[in-house]
mmCIF file of C-alpha atoms in Angstrom:
data_model
loop_
_atom_site.group_PDB
_atom_site.id
_atom_site.type_symbol
_atom_site.label_atom_id
_atom_site.label_comp_id
_atom_site.label_asym_id
_atom_site.label_seq_id
_atom_site.Cartn_x
_atom_site.Cartn_y
_atom_site.Cartn_z
ATOM 1 C CA GLY J 1 -20.856 13.125 -16.258
ATOM 2 C CA LYS J 2 -20.608 11.733 -12.776
ATOM 3 C CA SER J 3 -23.262 9.207 -11.792
ATOM 4 C CA LYS J 4 -25.751 10.004 -9.038
ATOM 5 C CA ASN J 5 -24.451 7.047 -7.034
ATOM 6 C CA GLN J 6 -20.852 8.298 -7.231
ATOM 7 C CA LYS J 7 -21.880 11.792 -6.178
ATOM 8 C CA LYS J 8 -23.918 10.388 -3.285
ATOM 9 C CA ALA J 9 -20.985 8.247 -2.194
ATOM 10 C CA VAL J 10 -18.735 11.329 -2.210
ATOM 11 C CA GLU J 11 -21.269 13.110 0.024
ATOM 12 C CA TYR J 12 -21.207 10.239 2.526
ATOM 13 C CA PHE J 13 -17.411 9.992 2.434
ATOM 14 C CA GLN J 14 -17.199 13.768 2.961
ATOM 15 C CA GLN J 15 -19.486 13.588 5.998
ATOM 16 C CA SER J 16 -17.516 10.689 7.403
ATOM 17 C CA ALA J 17 -14.233 12.530 6.856
ATOM 18 C CA GLU J 18 -15.600 15.644 8.560
ATOM 19 C CA PHE J 19 -16.268 13.521 11.641
ATOM 20 C CA GLY J 20 -12.622 12.403 11.615
ATOM 21 C CA ASN J 21 -13.183 8.909 10.222
ATOM 22 C CA HIS J 22 -9.963 7.875 8.477
ATOM 23 C CA TRP J 23 -11.739 5.313 6.281
ATOM 24 C CA GLY J 24 -14.047 8.054 5.020
ATOM 25 C CA MET J 25 -10.980 10.213 4.327
ATOM 26 C CA HIS J 26 -9.277 7.378 2.469
ATOM 27 C CA SER J 27 -12.365 6.708 0.349
ATOM 28 C CA LEU J 28 -12.836 10.405 -0.385
ATOM 29 C CA ALA J 29 -9.158 10.669 -1.361
ATOM 30 C CA SER J 30 -9.629 7.791 -3.812
ATOM 31 C CA CYS J 31 -12.602 9.606 -5.343
ATOM 32 C CA PHE J 32 -10.522 12.744 -5.802
ATOM 33 C CA TRP J 33 -7.597 10.758 -7.214
ATOM 34 C CA ASN J 34 -9.738 8.888 -9.737
ATOM 35 C CA GLY J 35 -12.279 11.613 -10.472
ATOM 36 C CA GLU J 36 -15.172 9.454 -9.255
ATOM 37 C CA GLY J 37 -18.157 11.596 -8.261
ATOM 38 C CA VAL J 38 -15.957 14.711 -8.238
ATOM 39 C CA GLU J 39 -13.479 16.349 -10.572
ATOM 40 C CA ALA J 40 -10.083 14.696 -10.262
ATOM 41 C CA ASN J 41 -7.807 16.647 -7.921
ATOM 42 C CA HIS J 42 -4.565 14.887 -7.051
ATOM 43 C CA THR J 43 -3.444 17.610 -4.658
ATOM 44 C CA ARG J 44 -6.618 17.247 -2.602
ATOM 45 C CA ALA J 45 -6.349 13.461 -2.770
ATOM 46 C CA ILE J 46 -2.799 13.505 -1.380
ATOM 47 C CA GLU J 47 -3.885 15.853 1.426
ATOM 48 C CA LEU J 48 -6.679 13.463 2.374
ATOM 49 C CA TYR J 49 -4.456 10.380 2.153
ATOM 50 C CA GLU J 50 -1.897 12.146 4.395
ATOM 51 C CA LYS J 51 -4.592 13.073 6.939
ATOM 52 C CA ALA J 52 -6.036 9.545 6.935
ATOM 53 C CA ALA J 53 -2.541 8.064 7.330
ATOM 54 C CA SER J 54 -1.824 10.408 10.240
ATOM 55 C CA LEU J 55 -4.942 8.980 11.907
ATOM 56 C CA GLY J 56 -3.712 5.417 11.348
ATOM 57 C CA ASN J 57 -5.316 4.309 8.100
ATOM 58 C CA PRO J 58 -3.052 1.499 6.828
ATOM 59 C CA ASN J 59 -4.403 1.618 3.265
ATOM 60 C CA SER J 60 -3.631 5.330 3.032
ATOM 61 C CA HIS J 61 -0.095 4.566 4.187
ATOM 62 C CA VAL J 62 0.309 1.998 1.392
ATOM 63 C CA THR J 63 -1.215 4.318 -1.212
ATOM 64 C CA LEU J 64 1.123 7.140 -0.203
ATOM 65 C CA ALA J 65 4.096 4.788 -0.199
ATOM 66 C CA MET J 66 3.339 3.777 -3.769
ATOM 67 C CA ARG J 67 2.953 7.411 -4.819
ATOM 68 C CA TYR J 68 6.229 8.452 -3.171
ATOM 69 C CA ARG J 69 8.080 5.467 -4.613
ATOM 70 C CA SER J 70 6.919 6.227 -8.153
ATOM 71 C CA GLY J 71 6.732 10.019 -7.912
ATOM 72 C CA ASN J 72 3.092 9.842 -9.024
ATOM 73 C CA GLY J 73 1.381 13.008 -7.752
ATOM 74 C CA VAL J 74 4.192 13.816 -5.311
ATOM 75 C CA PRO J 75 7.962 14.256 -5.588
ATOM 76 C CA ARG J 76 9.727 10.878 -5.616
ATOM 77 C CA ASP J 77 10.960 10.122 -2.098
ATOM 78 C CA PHE J 78 12.066 6.621 -1.092
ATOM 79 C CA GLY J 79 12.418 7.675 2.552
ATOM 80 C CA LYS J 80 8.774 8.723 2.780
ATOM 81 C CA SER J 81 7.768 5.590 0.913
ATOM 82 C CA LEU J 82 9.557 3.416 3.465
ATOM 83 C CA ARG J 83 8.137 5.370 6.408
ATOM 84 C CA HIS J 84 4.587 4.836 5.136
ATOM 85 C CA LEU J 85 5.173 1.163 4.359
ATOM 86 C CA ARG J 86 6.613 0.515 7.803
ATOM 87 C CA ALA J 87 3.620 2.213 9.448
ATOM 88 C CA ALA J 88 1.204 0.103 7.394
ATOM 89 C CA ALA J 89 3.155 -3.085 8.115
ATOM 90 C CA ALA J 90 3.060 -2.294 11.844
ATOM 91 C CA ALA J 91 -0.737 -2.201 11.469
ATOM 92 C CA GLY J 92 -0.664 -5.633 9.758
ATOM 93 C CA GLN J 93 -1.556 -4.447 6.238
ATOM 94 C CA PRO J 94 -0.543 -7.344 3.894
ATOM 95 C CA ASP J 95 0.279 -5.158 0.877
ATOM 96 C CA ALA J 96 2.738 -3.196 3.019
ATOM 97 C CA PHE J 97 4.842 -6.308 3.593
ATOM 98 C CA LEU J 98 4.751 -7.087 -0.115
ATOM 99 C CA GLN J 99 5.749 -3.553 -1.132
ATOM 100 C CA LEU J 100 8.511 -3.441 1.505
ATOM 101 C CA ALA J 101 9.822 -6.714 0.111
ATOM 102 C CA ILE J 102 9.896 -5.221 -3.381
ATOM 103 C CA GLN J 103 11.814 -2.176 -2.132
ATOM 104 C CA TYR J 104 14.317 -4.345 -0.234
ATOM 105 C CA HIS J 105 14.796 -6.637 -3.210
ATOM 106 C CA ALA J 106 15.324 -3.699 -5.581
ATOM 107 C CA GLY J 107 17.419 -1.713 -3.108
ATOM 108 C CA GLU J 108 15.180 1.340 -3.511
ATOM 109 C CA GLY J 109 16.107 3.853 -0.818
ATOM 110 C CA LEU J 110 17.928 1.285 1.276
ATOM 111 C CA PRO J 111 20.581 -1.396 0.817
ATOM 112 C CA GLN J 112 19.443 -4.370 -1.257
ATOM 113 C CA ARG J 113 18.714 -7.289 1.074
ATOM 114 C CA SER J 114 17.137 -10.301 -0.601
ATOM 115 C CA CYS J 115 16.855 -12.288 2.632
ATOM 116 C CA GLU J 116 14.894 -9.451 4.246
ATOM 117 C CA ALA J 117 12.736 -9.288 1.116
ATOM 118 C CA LEU J 118 11.916 -12.985 1.446
ATOM 119 C CA ARG J 119 11.133 -12.620 5.160
ATOM 120 C CA LEU J 120 8.713 -9.808 4.312
ATOM 121 C CA LEU J 121 7.132 -11.858 1.530
ATOM 122 C CA HIS J 122 6.587 -14.620 4.048
ATOM 123 C CA SER J 123 4.866 -12.137 6.389
ATOM 124 C CA SER J 124 2.743 -10.939 3.500
ATOM 125 C CA ALA J 125 1.796 -14.501 2.656
ATOM 126 C CA ARG J 126 0.515 -15.189 6.145
ATOM 127 C CA LEU J 127 -1.800 -12.178 5.933
ATOM 128 C CA GLY J 128 -2.820 -11.759 2.307
ATOM 129 C CA PRO J 129 -5.110 -13.463 -0.195
ATOM 130 C CA TRP J 130 -2.113 -14.925 -2.065
ATOM 131 C CA LYS J 131 -1.167 -16.978 1.001
ATOM 132 C CA ASP J 132 -0.895 -20.418 -0.619
ATOM 133 C CA LEU J 133 1.242 -19.320 -3.581
ATOM 134 C CA VAL J 134 3.743 -17.405 -1.499
ATOM 135 C CA LEU J 135 3.970 -20.127 1.140
ATOM 136 C CA GLU J 136 4.862 -22.583 -1.627
ATOM 137 C CA ALA J 137 7.709 -20.281 -2.669
ATOM 138 C CA TRP J 138 8.805 -19.926 0.968
ATOM 139 C CA ARG J 139 8.998 -23.718 1.344
ATOM 140 C CA ALA J 140 11.095 -23.927 -1.839
ATOM 141 C CA TRP J 141 13.473 -21.290 -0.401
ATOM 142 C CA GLN J 142 13.816 -23.208 2.866
ATOM 143 C CA GLU J 143 14.604 -26.384 0.925
ATOM 144 C CA GLY J 144 17.430 -24.610 -0.889
ATOM 145 C CA GLU J 145 15.623 -24.175 -4.213
ATOM 146 C CA ARG J 146 16.556 -20.492 -4.530
ATOM 147 C CA VAL J 147 15.850 -20.090 -8.252
ATOM 148 C CA GLY J 148 12.552 -21.931 -7.984
ATOM 149 C CA ALA J 149 11.552 -19.823 -5.005
ATOM 150 C CA TYR J 150 12.204 -16.575 -6.874
ATOM 151 C CA ARG J 151 10.189 -17.861 -9.844
ATOM 152 C CA ARG J 152 7.260 -18.648 -7.583
ATOM 153 C CA TYR J 153 7.426 -15.224 -5.956
#
């Protein structure tokens, strides 16, 4: 069964979401997606992620981008994935830069552009917890060590 703490958390997230708080919506969506404190309901989770994203929640944008890129819970749609990643990146969300870099490098839904991918990785590095590792790879790229830079990334 669901723990009392999980159920209580869902209650608080629900109240927060009802007041229009996009972080509450995002957290409630995660509960529905993972079945934490409530029965899993991916349709409801996607609705909540979409609402939170529409209110500017950068983490919801990244979550939706990942879902649309993989087709997990929604129809696969690289265009929607890119739209959500760009919105999250505009808000400074580090994972958005990383995921955009992956899509550029793989050419998923847009032309493959490795240089753009590296620029985005550099942006991600400046913002994220992996800063030192990615900056080391960036320095290798600038010094012309292309293979070594890719290995570090």
